[in-house]
Amino acid sequence: MKKPISRRGFVGAVAAAPAAAAVVTNGKPALLGGAPIRSEKFPGWPMVRDNDERALVDVLRSGKWNRNNGGVAKRFEESWARLLGVKHSLATANGTSALIATLGAMGIGPGDEVIVPPYTFVATINAVLLHHALPVFGDTDLETFQIDPRSIPNVITNRTAMILPVHMGGSAANLDAILEIGKARKLPVVEDACQAHFGEWRGRKLGTLAAAGCFSFQASKNLNSGEGGAIVTDDGDLMERCSSFHNNGRGADAGGFGYVRNGANLRITEFQAALLLSQMTRTQEQSRQRDLNAAHLTKRFNEIAGVTPARLENGCTRSAWHLYMFRYSKEAFDGLSRATFLKAMAAEGIPCSRGYVPLNKEPLIEATLSSRGFRAIYPERRLKEWRERNRCAQNDRLCEEAVWLTQTMLLGSKEDMDQIADAIVRIKSHAAALRSLDARG
Ligand SMILES: *Cc1c(COP(=O)(O)O)cnc(C)c1O
């Protein structure tokens, strides 16, 4: 795809459209005292409309704030299931509780191993650890930022009880390969689709292809009710167990005191559900907007050597674009560090982040493994084995090179996207001068 192209040639090609482009991209970087490429803010989040206010006030005035006496959560669940093309949907307090309830309902417990990617939000592994199971890390595919299916068989043992892939950034993990491994090794697969609202794998909605899928509606997510989550599945028995788990272990007669299993209160409120319902139409429009902008960004990025957008897996027919992720190669930028590149972008009015640090090395894991409960469950020998296996070389490298743009930036205009690319071109053409700032930290 990527044609080698000289900077002069590239700037020339871009300048063919607006004559000012070359001035913009050649101008002095803001970090060195030039005028920033943009001064306006990117679209804010959340976006509030009149119908959100009405939806909230309706619940408020109804006096039915809890799902047991209201009907809004139920309506949201029906709507979410219909939009995703799945039989059952259960709204939860948040995405973490969707994961906890699903793993609980599927019987994940002490002694089990759950295969997870190391490139994900901490909640993916917290859900595993809270059930006193061990998260076992596959490695990341450097090109796609997703769990590398080739790394999964290497970490399967006779204790493996589940594969829990994440659709990172809203783009699909390789579901063909992962579901195939699950089938061959008789392991259930659960999708962490917490970033993947309306993303697709071969035309089917993410979250609906495995045994179950979990979503988050936390404030930063593409569908947002402050906090919120959902579990979806075609399996009626599993849904019954999830529902029970999230309702303090009550049996199907939810109103009563018939407790049939250990559980927790992970229920959504009617207020959250009302906000989710009122945003349903707009959420789909917004995903189309992100799609268009992401395609334009990718086109521009492909013309700049040294910034490589995360490649979509072949079956990923649509990304939710929760994040626009790319790799920054400092070799192509005269050795300019990623940290200074990020500072230079921020100075141009384009905030980006370096994204995750290696989750498999977070102190929280050692702290949990050495806790009294875990030591009671796992013999030292097993924890030693776990530590020896815990290596993710590709992921370590990715965490050094990754850069993220957030989903709200993708709700801007096409010109906004051009400014992002222009800022990169400008920084690149002054990379040697900017590098002097590396040393000063
Ligand atoms: C946001 C997120 C979660 C957790 O969702 P909350 O609603 O914040 O609890 C889990 N997994 C991933 C990949 C996420 O991005």
PDB file of C-alpha atoms and ligand atoms in Angstrom, residues 94-96 99 120-121 123-124 166 192 194-195 216 218 221 228, ligand 1:
ATOM      1  CA  ASN A  94     -21.452  -1.144  33.856  1.00  0.00           C
ATOM      2  CA  GLY A  95     -19.192  -3.135  31.540  1.00  0.00           C
ATOM      3  CA  THR A  96     -17.099  -4.567  34.359  1.00  0.00           C
ATOM      4  CA  LEU A  99     -18.013  -9.337  32.461  1.00  0.00           C
ATOM      5  CA  THR A 120      -6.823  -4.084  26.948  1.00  0.00           C
ATOM      6  CA  PHE A 121      -8.417  -2.123  29.743  1.00  0.00           C
ATOM      7  CA  ALA A 123     -11.467  -4.484  33.702  1.00  0.00           C
ATOM      8  CA  THR A 124     -10.975  -7.475  31.381  1.00  0.00           C
ATOM      9  CA  VAL A 166     -11.250  -8.072  23.303  1.00  0.00           C
ATOM     10  CA  ASP A 192     -15.255  -8.309  25.475  1.00  0.00           C
ATOM     11  CA  CYS A 194     -16.921  -3.036  25.602  1.00  0.00           C
ATOM     12  CA  GLN A 195     -15.383  -0.763  22.934  1.00  0.00           C
ATOM     13  CA  SER A 216     -19.841  -0.939  28.312  1.00  0.00           C
ATOM     14  CA  GLN A 218     -19.271   4.136  30.531  1.00  0.00           C
ATOM     15  CA  LYS A 221     -17.674   4.880  25.280  1.00  0.00           C
ATOM     16  CA  GLY A 228     -23.816   1.174  32.093  1.00  0.00           C
TER      17      GLY A 228
HETATM   18  C1  LIG B   1     -14.576   0.149  29.240  1.00  0.00           C
HETATM   19  C2  LIG B   1     -14.094  -1.259  29.181  1.00  0.00           C
HETATM   20  C3  LIG B   1     -14.485  -2.218  30.121  1.00  0.00           C
HETATM   21  C4  LIG B   1     -15.230  -1.912  31.381  1.00  0.00           C
HETATM   22  O1  LIG B   1     -16.333  -1.178  31.276  1.00  0.00           O
HETATM   23  P1  LIG B   1     -16.873  -0.226  32.456  1.00  0.00           P
HETATM   24  O2  LIG B   1     -18.221   0.124  31.981  1.00  0.00           O
HETATM   25  O3  LIG B   1     -15.940   0.931  32.560  1.00  0.00           O
HETATM   26  O4  LIG B   1     -16.901  -1.038  33.702  1.00  0.00           O
HETATM   27  C5  LIG B   1     -14.066  -3.529  29.918  1.00  0.00           C
HETATM   28  N1  LIG B   1     -13.296  -3.873  28.878  1.00  0.00           N
HETATM   29  C6  LIG B   1     -12.881  -2.971  27.976  1.00  0.00           C
HETATM   30  C7  LIG B   1     -12.036  -3.422  26.830  1.00  0.00           C
HETATM   31  C8  LIG B   1     -13.257  -1.636  28.110  1.00  0.00           C
HETATM   32  O5  LIG B   1     -12.803  -0.741  27.213  1.00  0.00           O
END
